[in-house]
Amino acid sequence: MAILITGAAGFIGSHVAERLMARGDAVIGIDSLNDYYSVALKQDRLARLRERYGDLFRFAQVDFSNHVALDAALTDADITGIVHLGAQAGVRYSLENPRAYVQANLVGHVNMLEVARARKGVPMVYASSSSVYGGNETLPFRVEDRVDHPLSLYAATKKADELMSETYAHLYRMPLTGLRFFTVYGPWGRPDMAMWIFTKAILAGQPIPVFNHGRMQRDFTYIEDIVTGVVAALDNPPPDDGAEKAGGSRAPHRLYNIGNHRSEELTKVISLIETACGREALRDYQPIQPGDVPATYADISAIQRDLGFAPTTTIDVGVPAFVSWYRDYHGA
Ligand SMILES: NC(=O)c1ccc[n+]([C@@H]2O[C@H](COP(=O)([O-])OP(=O)(O)OC[C@H]3O[C@@H](n4cnc5c(N)ncnc54)[C@H](O)[C@@H]3O)[C@@H](O)[C@H]2O)c1
């Protein structure tokens, strides 16, 4: 018996694997180890899991957008739950390489729904994104809000994943939970995200690009809080009782925001990184980038009510924790 995690070599996937194995669950991790960012970082995350958990962790390098390879990798697997976190992530890259998003996030998502369907009743938690809220101006964002105007193809694929999941939950009565993550950060994070880019540049004495002239707000969510929410969702699949669920479904399908429920000025985060690095940033102010949204802020009342989710890490604690890990990892 094992939990299947896709994107297990990724930032969030490797942390979820760690938490599940720490409580004794066996994990089957799959990941294509693509080179969207450092493959060495992905390998290091896997090496750490192997070292700590030995036989509890099984890993297969497989591309889940190839259903033949995916099914072959899972033939003898006894799966009791699925956490589908693998995806082509990143808003800006979706303007450069849209096909990567179609392949991983649309074809790949259907393949994962099929994996779940073939294992009747096995719950699946999957990653959506705060970017589905697009240019919505009413803050905080609520799961009941309309989300029909994505500003990037990345966001459109995540919204499409929610829609396809709704159909599967309706037709096949599969327990599915979609989590709209809000700017996740922390140790073992992603090199394409602002916190990593800023820390790297500040330590190297190089300028940091500050978009929208610094008028950016994000609901920054610490990785350990995210993992707590993912595991709570996995442990509490939606019942098939016909009642209306978070996000509006009457099928066994819930949608939750999972954020810190605080919208922070990007400038405050930069100050915290400066303090943790012991150096001042050189700010290079630039206009907002195409596809980007100026502000995000999660209403988390649905996940609070259903799963008791309550984030505990503020950026005052989380940012120094990230910088400290970054410096250790790079010897910087
Ligand atoms: N980190 C955030 O702030 C954030 C915010 C919103 C949503 N999300 C979503 O959460 C999930 C996890 O994000 P993350 O930050 O850990 O990203 P990540 O890029 O670190 O991890 C994703 C992993 O998926 C793997 N992958 C991609 N395509 C694959 C394929 N076709 N087959 C197998 N593996 C594949 C990649 O190699 C990578 O290791 C993603 O779905 C992402 O879109 C993340």
Short mmCIF file of C-alpha atoms and ligand atoms in Angstrom, two decimals:
data_model
loop_
_atom_site.label_atom_id
_atom_site.label_comp_id
_atom_site.label_asym_id
_atom_site.label_seq_id
_atom_site.Cartn_x
_atom_site.Cartn_y
_atom_site.Cartn_z
CA MET A 1 0.00 0.00 0.00
CA ALA A 2 1.40 3.39 -0.96
CA ILE A 3 0.53 6.97 -1.77
CA LEU A 4 1.35 7.96 -5.33
CA ILE A 5 2.90 11.43 -5.64
CA THR A 6 3.49 13.02 -9.03
CA GLY A 7 6.11 15.76 -9.25
CA ALA A 8 7.88 14.03 -6.35
CA ALA A 9 11.21 15.62 -7.31
CA GLY A 10 9.57 19.04 -7.36
CA PHE A 11 9.42 21.61 -4.60
CA ILE A 12 6.00 20.82 -3.09
CA GLY A 13 5.98 17.13 -4.07
CA SER A 14 9.26 16.38 -2.28
CA HIS A 15 7.98 18.02 0.91
CA VAL A 16 4.67 16.15 0.79
CA ALA A 17 6.58 12.88 0.28
CA GLU A 18 8.73 13.70 3.30
CA ARG A 19 5.73 14.42 5.56
CA LEU A 20 3.88 11.26 4.52
CA MET A 21 6.90 9.02 5.01
CA ALA A 22 7.69 10.66 8.35
CA ARG A 23 4.34 9.34 9.56
CA GLY A 24 5.02 5.89 8.12
CA ASP A 25 3.23 5.93 4.75
CA ALA A 26 5.02 4.30 1.83
CA VAL A 27 5.35 6.63 -1.17
CA ILE A 28 5.69 5.96 -4.88
CA GLY A 29 7.10 9.09 -6.46
CA ILE A 30 7.04 9.81 -10.16
CA ASP A 31 8.64 12.71 -11.98
CA SER A 32 10.00 13.28 -15.47
CA LEU A 33 12.94 15.29 -14.04
CA ASN A 34 12.53 17.79 -16.86
CA ASP A 35 15.03 20.62 -17.22
CA TYR A 36 12.66 23.60 -16.76
CA TYR A 37 15.00 24.34 -13.85
CA SER A 38 18.06 22.65 -12.34
CA VAL A 39 17.84 18.87 -12.63
CA ALA A 40 20.61 18.66 -9.99
CA LEU A 41 18.28 20.35 -7.48
CA LYS A 42 15.55 17.80 -8.28
CA GLN A 43 18.08 14.96 -7.87
CA ASP A 44 19.22 16.41 -4.54
CA ARG A 45 15.64 16.49 -3.26
CA LEU A 46 15.24 12.81 -4.26
CA ALA A 47 18.58 11.84 -2.73
CA ARG A 48 17.49 13.34 0.58
CA LEU A 49 14.24 11.35 0.53
CA ARG A 50 16.10 8.12 -0.28
CA GLU A 51 18.64 8.71 2.48
CA ARG A 52 16.01 9.42 5.10
CA TYR A 53 13.38 6.88 4.24
CA GLY A 54 15.10 4.02 2.37
CA ASP A 55 12.64 1.39 1.17
CA LEU A 56 9.60 3.44 2.13
CA PHE A 57 10.36 5.52 -0.99
CA ARG A 58 10.11 4.10 -4.48
CA PHE A 59 10.81 6.40 -7.43
CA ALA A 60 10.19 6.08 -11.16
CA GLN A 61 11.34 8.60 -13.74
CA VAL A 62 8.34 8.78 -16.02
CA ASP A 63 6.48 11.40 -18.03
CA PHE A 64 2.81 11.18 -17.05
CA SER A 65 1.72 12.79 -20.30
CA ASN A 66 2.74 9.46 -21.89
CA HIS A 67 -0.07 7.19 -20.71
CA VAL A 68 1.58 4.00 -21.93
CA ALA A 69 4.74 4.70 -19.92
CA LEU A 70 2.68 5.86 -16.95
CA ASP A 71 0.51 2.76 -16.83
CA ALA A 72 3.57 0.52 -17.28
CA ALA A 73 5.31 2.20 -14.32
CA LEU A 74 2.29 1.58 -12.09
CA THR A 75 1.24 -1.96 -13.08
CA ASP A 76 2.17 -3.67 -9.80
CA ALA A 77 1.51 -0.65 -7.55
CA ASP A 78 -1.02 -0.90 -4.71
CA ILE A 79 -2.11 2.74 -4.51
CA THR A 80 -4.37 3.99 -1.72
CA GLY A 81 -4.21 7.71 -2.49
CA ILE A 82 -2.90 10.05 -5.18
CA VAL A 83 -1.33 13.49 -4.76
CA HIS A 84 -0.95 14.94 -8.24
CA LEU A 85 1.50 17.83 -8.02
CA GLY A 86 3.53 17.34 -11.19
CA ALA A 87 2.92 20.03 -13.77
CA GLN A 88 4.53 22.59 -15.98
CA ALA A 89 4.53 25.45 -13.49
CA GLY A 90 5.36 29.14 -13.94
CA VAL A 91 3.27 31.95 -15.38
CA ARG A 92 5.88 33.68 -17.52
CA TYR A 93 7.25 30.57 -19.22
CA SER A 94 3.74 29.82 -20.52
CA LEU A 95 4.09 32.77 -22.87
CA GLU A 96 7.28 31.24 -24.30
CA ASN A 97 6.42 27.56 -24.43
CA PRO A 98 2.64 27.07 -24.39
CA ARG A 99 2.83 23.48 -25.66
CA ALA A 100 4.69 22.33 -22.54
CA TYR A 101 1.62 23.39 -20.52
CA VAL A 102 -0.85 21.63 -22.80
CA GLN A 103 1.18 18.44 -22.62
CA ALA A 104 1.87 18.29 -18.88
CA ASN A 105 -1.19 20.06 -17.49
CA LEU A 106 -3.96 18.98 -19.87
CA VAL A 107 -2.90 15.63 -21.36
CA GLY A 108 -1.05 14.76 -18.14
CA HIS A 109 -4.00 15.67 -15.93
CA VAL A 110 -6.41 13.48 -17.89
CA ASN A 111 -3.91 10.62 -17.66
CA MET A 112 -3.80 11.01 -13.89
CA LEU A 113 -7.61 11.11 -13.71
CA GLU A 114 -7.57 7.85 -15.66
CA VAL A 115 -5.08 6.34 -13.19
CA ALA A 116 -7.49 7.25 -10.38
CA ARG A 117 -10.54 5.99 -12.29
CA ALA A 118 -8.90 2.61 -12.84
CA ARG A 119 -8.50 2.37 -9.03
CA LYS A 120 -12.09 2.91 -8.03
CA GLY A 121 -12.57 4.95 -4.88
CA VAL A 122 -8.91 5.97 -4.46
CA PRO A 123 -8.95 9.68 -3.56
CA MET A 124 -6.90 12.16 -5.56
CA VAL A 125 -5.72 15.60 -4.46
CA TYR A 126 -4.43 17.77 -7.30
CA ALA A 127 -2.73 21.13 -7.64
CA SER A 128 -4.55 24.10 -9.05
CA SER A 129 -3.34 27.67 -8.62
CA SER A 130 -4.28 31.11 -7.36
CA SER A 131 -3.59 32.28 -10.91
CA VAL A 132 -7.07 31.03 -11.92
CA TYR A 133 -8.42 34.23 -10.32
CA GLY A 134 -6.79 36.22 -13.14
CA GLY A 135 -7.53 39.90 -12.93
CA ASN A 136 -10.31 39.56 -10.32
CA GLU A 137 -10.29 42.73 -8.28
CA THR A 138 -12.37 41.71 -5.27
CA LEU A 139 -9.99 40.61 -2.53
CA PRO A 140 -9.65 38.20 -0.83
CA PHE A 141 -10.28 35.64 -3.58
CA ARG A 142 -13.06 33.19 -2.68
CA VAL A 143 -13.55 29.71 -4.14
CA GLU A 144 -17.11 30.78 -4.97
CA ASP A 145 -15.89 33.66 -7.19
CA ARG A 146 -16.17 33.35 -10.97
CA VAL A 147 -12.84 32.51 -12.57
CA ASP A 148 -13.47 32.80 -16.28
CA HIS A 149 -10.76 35.26 -17.25
CA PRO A 150 -7.30 33.72 -16.87
CA LEU A 151 -4.42 36.05 -17.77
CA SER A 152 -1.99 33.32 -18.84
CA LEU A 153 -2.15 29.94 -20.52
CA TYR A 154 -0.75 28.47 -17.29
CA ALA A 155 -3.83 29.75 -15.44
CA ALA A 156 -6.12 28.50 -18.22
CA THR A 157 -4.68 24.97 -17.96
CA LYS A 158 -5.19 24.96 -14.19
CA LYS A 159 -8.80 26.07 -14.58
CA ALA A 160 -9.24 23.39 -17.26
CA ASP A 161 -7.89 20.80 -14.78
CA GLU A 162 -10.60 21.81 -12.33
CA LEU A 163 -13.28 21.48 -15.02
CA MET A 164 -12.05 18.08 -16.22
CA SER A 165 -11.89 16.89 -12.60
CA GLU A 166 -15.48 18.03 -12.06
CA THR A 167 -16.60 15.91 -15.02
CA TYR A 168 -14.77 12.83 -13.71
CA ALA A 169 -16.16 13.32 -10.20
CA HIS A 170 -19.68 13.63 -11.67
CA LEU A 171 -19.49 10.71 -14.10
CA TYR A 172 -17.45 8.23 -12.07
CA ARG A 173 -18.12 9.49 -8.50
CA MET A 174 -14.39 9.79 -7.81
CA PRO A 175 -13.33 11.72 -4.66
CA LEU A 176 -11.24 14.65 -5.93
CA THR A 177 -9.86 17.74 -4.20
CA GLY A 178 -8.34 20.65 -6.12
CA LEU A 179 -6.04 22.97 -4.17
CA ARG A 180 -5.43 26.50 -5.40
CA PHE A 181 -1.97 27.20 -4.00
CA PHE A 182 -0.92 30.77 -3.28
CA THR A 183 2.81 31.63 -3.84
CA VAL A 184 4.52 28.82 -2.00
CA TYR A 185 8.04 29.38 -0.64
CA GLY A 186 10.53 27.79 1.73
CA PRO A 187 13.57 25.49 1.85
CA TRP A 188 14.19 23.42 -1.31
CA GLY A 189 12.12 25.99 -3.23
CA ARG A 190 12.01 26.83 -6.92
CA PRO A 191 14.79 28.76 -8.71
CA ASP A 192 12.30 30.45 -11.09
CA MET A 193 10.38 32.14 -8.24
CA ALA A 194 10.93 35.67 -6.94
CA MET A 195 12.19 34.76 -3.47
CA TRP A 196 14.98 32.58 -4.88
CA ILE A 197 15.86 35.08 -7.65
CA PHE A 198 16.03 37.96 -5.15
CA THR A 199 18.11 36.04 -2.61
CA LYS A 200 20.56 34.90 -5.27
CA ALA A 201 20.98 38.41 -6.71
CA ILE A 202 21.28 40.17 -3.33
CA LEU A 203 23.98 37.75 -2.17
CA ALA A 204 25.84 38.31 -5.46
CA GLY A 205 25.50 42.12 -5.24
CA GLN A 206 23.44 42.16 -8.44
CA PRO A 207 20.27 44.21 -9.12
CA ILE A 208 16.87 42.60 -8.57
CA PRO A 209 14.01 43.18 -11.03
CA VAL A 210 11.07 44.69 -9.12
CA PHE A 211 8.00 44.44 -11.32
CA ASN A 212 5.02 46.79 -11.39
CA HIS A 213 7.38 49.34 -9.78
CA GLY A 214 7.09 47.49 -6.47
CA ARG A 215 3.27 47.63 -6.33
CA MET A 216 2.84 43.86 -6.06
CA GLN A 217 1.09 41.96 -3.31
CA ARG A 218 1.21 38.24 -2.78
CA ASP A 219 -0.28 35.83 -0.27
CA PHE A 220 3.01 34.06 0.53
CA THR A 221 2.45 30.60 1.95
CA TYR A 222 5.14 28.68 3.79
CA ILE A 223 5.80 25.18 2.49
CA GLU A 224 5.12 23.43 5.81
CA ASP A 225 1.65 25.02 5.99
CA ILE A 226 0.96 23.96 2.41
CA VAL A 227 1.98 20.38 3.18
CA THR A 228 -0.32 20.31 6.20
CA GLY A 229 -3.21 21.35 3.94
CA VAL A 230 -2.35 18.79 1.25
CA VAL A 231 -2.17 15.95 3.77
CA ALA A 232 -5.43 17.04 5.44
CA ALA A 233 -7.12 17.01 2.02
CA LEU A 234 -5.72 13.56 1.25
CA ASP A 235 -6.93 12.20 4.59
CA ASN A 236 -10.43 13.71 4.20
CA PRO A 237 -11.76 12.98 0.74
CA PRO A 238 -15.09 14.60 -0.14
CA PRO A 239 -18.11 12.36 0.50
CA ASP A 240 -20.50 11.49 -2.33
CA ASP A 241 -23.58 12.76 -0.50
CA GLY A 242 -25.12 15.13 -3.02
CA ALA A 243 -24.47 18.13 -0.75
CA GLU A 244 -22.93 21.26 -2.21
CA LYS A 245 -19.15 21.28 -1.73
CA ALA A 246 -16.57 24.06 -1.46
CA GLY A 247 -16.35 25.47 -4.98
CA GLY A 248 -20.00 24.62 -5.75
CA SER A 249 -19.90 20.98 -6.90
CA ARG A 250 -22.56 18.44 -5.95
CA ALA A 251 -20.27 15.64 -7.08
CA PRO A 252 -17.51 14.40 -4.70
CA HIS A 253 -15.23 17.27 -5.75
CA ARG A 254 -14.00 20.10 -3.55
CA LEU A 255 -11.96 23.17 -4.45
CA TYR A 256 -9.99 25.01 -1.79
CA ASN A 257 -7.77 28.04 -1.60
CA ILE A 258 -4.69 27.22 0.35
CA GLY A 259 -2.86 30.36 1.33
CA ASN A 260 -1.65 32.22 4.37
CA HIS A 261 -4.67 34.57 4.35
CA ARG A 262 -2.40 37.65 4.40
CA SER A 263 -1.55 39.71 1.36
CA GLU A 264 1.99 41.02 1.76
CA GLU A 265 3.70 43.87 -0.07
CA LEU A 266 6.55 42.52 -2.17
CA THR A 267 8.68 45.36 -0.82
CA LYS A 268 8.29 43.95 2.71
CA VAL A 269 9.52 40.57 1.54
CA ILE A 270 12.53 42.24 -0.10
CA SER A 271 13.36 43.98 3.20
CA LEU A 272 13.19 40.65 5.06
CA ILE A 273 15.52 39.04 2.50
CA GLU A 274 17.93 41.99 2.84
CA THR A 275 18.03 41.56 6.61
CA ALA A 276 18.55 37.80 6.35
CA CYS A 277 21.33 38.26 3.77
CA GLY A 278 22.90 41.16 5.68
CA ARG A 279 23.06 43.16 2.43
CA GLU A 280 20.98 45.79 0.69
CA ALA A 281 19.20 45.06 -2.57
CA LEU A 282 19.83 47.09 -5.73
CA ARG A 283 16.28 47.60 -7.00
CA ASP A 284 15.65 47.69 -10.75
CA TYR A 285 12.03 48.93 -11.06
CA GLN A 286 10.18 47.60 -14.10
CA PRO A 287 6.59 47.54 -15.45
CA ILE A 288 4.30 44.61 -14.71
CA GLN A 289 5.03 41.56 -16.85
CA PRO A 290 2.48 40.21 -19.32
CA GLY A 291 0.41 37.44 -17.69
CA ASP A 292 1.16 38.61 -14.13
CA VAL A 293 -1.50 39.68 -11.64
CA PRO A 294 -0.83 42.64 -9.33
CA ALA A 295 -2.28 41.15 -6.13
CA THR A 296 -3.32 37.82 -4.63
CA TYR A 297 -5.02 37.18 -1.31
CA ALA A 298 -6.67 33.91 -0.27
CA ASP A 299 -9.96 33.56 1.55
CA ILE A 300 -9.31 30.25 3.30
CA SER A 301 -12.60 29.93 5.19
CA ALA A 302 -13.69 26.82 3.21
CA ILE A 303 -10.59 24.75 4.02
CA GLN A 304 -10.62 26.10 7.57
CA ARG A 305 -14.22 24.99 8.04
CA ASP A 306 -13.94 21.54 6.39
CA LEU A 307 -10.40 20.49 7.29
CA GLY A 308 -9.44 22.72 10.22
CA PHE A 309 -6.61 24.25 8.16
CA ALA A 310 -4.84 27.11 9.94
CA PRO A 311 -1.50 28.37 8.59
CA THR A 312 1.00 29.25 11.30
CA THR A 313 4.09 30.65 9.56
CA THR A 314 4.36 34.37 8.88
CA ILE A 315 6.87 35.78 6.40
CA ASP A 316 8.88 37.18 9.35
CA VAL A 317 9.71 33.58 10.25
CA GLY A 318 9.49 31.92 6.83
CA VAL A 319 11.68 34.29 4.81
CA PRO A 320 14.74 33.97 7.11
CA ALA A 321 14.18 30.18 7.14
CA PHE A 322 14.32 30.14 3.34
CA VAL A 323 17.40 32.38 3.15
CA SER A 324 19.17 30.29 5.75
CA TRP A 325 18.48 27.10 3.76
CA TYR A 326 19.56 28.84 0.52
CA ARG A 327 22.89 29.91 2.02
CA ASP A 328 23.54 26.46 3.46
CA TYR A 329 22.69 24.67 0.22
CA HIS A 330 24.91 26.95 -1.87
CA GLY A 331 27.58 27.54 0.75
CA ALA A 332 26.87 31.24 0.26
N1 LIG B 1 5.03 26.76 -5.93
C1 LIG B 1 3.97 27.57 -6.05
O1 LIG B 1 3.98 28.71 -5.57
C2 LIG B 1 2.71 27.09 -6.74
C3 LIG B 1 1.62 27.98 -6.80
C4 LIG B 1 0.45 27.56 -7.42
C5 LIG B 1 0.37 26.29 -7.95
N2 LIG B 1 1.45 25.45 -7.90
C6 LIG B 1 1.30 24.10 -8.47
O2 LIG B 1 1.73 23.14 -7.51
C7 LIG B 1 2.31 22.02 -8.16
C8 LIG B 1 3.71 21.79 -7.62
O3 LIG B 1 4.48 22.97 -7.85
P1 LIG B 1 6.01 23.09 -7.46
O4 LIG B 1 6.24 24.48 -7.03
O5 LIG B 1 6.40 21.95 -6.60
O6 LIG B 1 6.66 22.93 -8.93
P2 LIG B 1 7.94 22.10 -9.41
O7 LIG B 1 8.21 22.54 -10.81
O8 LIG B 1 9.03 22.22 -8.41
O9 LIG B 1 7.43 20.60 -9.40
C9 LIG B 1 6.73 20.01 -10.45
C10 LIG B 1 7.44 18.72 -10.84
O10 LIG B 1 6.67 18.09 -11.85
C11 LIG B 1 7.55 17.46 -12.75
N3 LIG B 1 6.85 17.30 -14.03
C12 LIG B 1 6.48 18.26 -14.90
N4 LIG B 1 5.89 17.70 -15.97
C13 LIG B 1 5.88 16.35 -15.75
C14 LIG B 1 5.41 15.25 -16.51
N5 LIG B 1 4.83 15.42 -17.71
N6 LIG B 1 5.57 14.00 -16.00
C15 LIG B 1 6.17 13.83 -14.78
N7 LIG B 1 6.64 14.85 -14.03
C16 LIG B 1 6.48 16.09 -14.51
C17 LIG B 1 8.74 18.40 -12.84
O11 LIG B 1 9.93 17.73 -13.26
C18 LIG B 1 8.85 18.93 -11.42
O12 LIG B 1 9.81 18.23 -10.67
C19 LIG B 1 2.25 22.33 -9.64
O13 LIG B 1 1.08 21.76 -10.17
C20 LIG B 1 2.14 23.84 -9.70
O14 LIG B 1 1.53 24.28 -10.88
C21 LIG B 1 2.61 25.82 -7.29
#
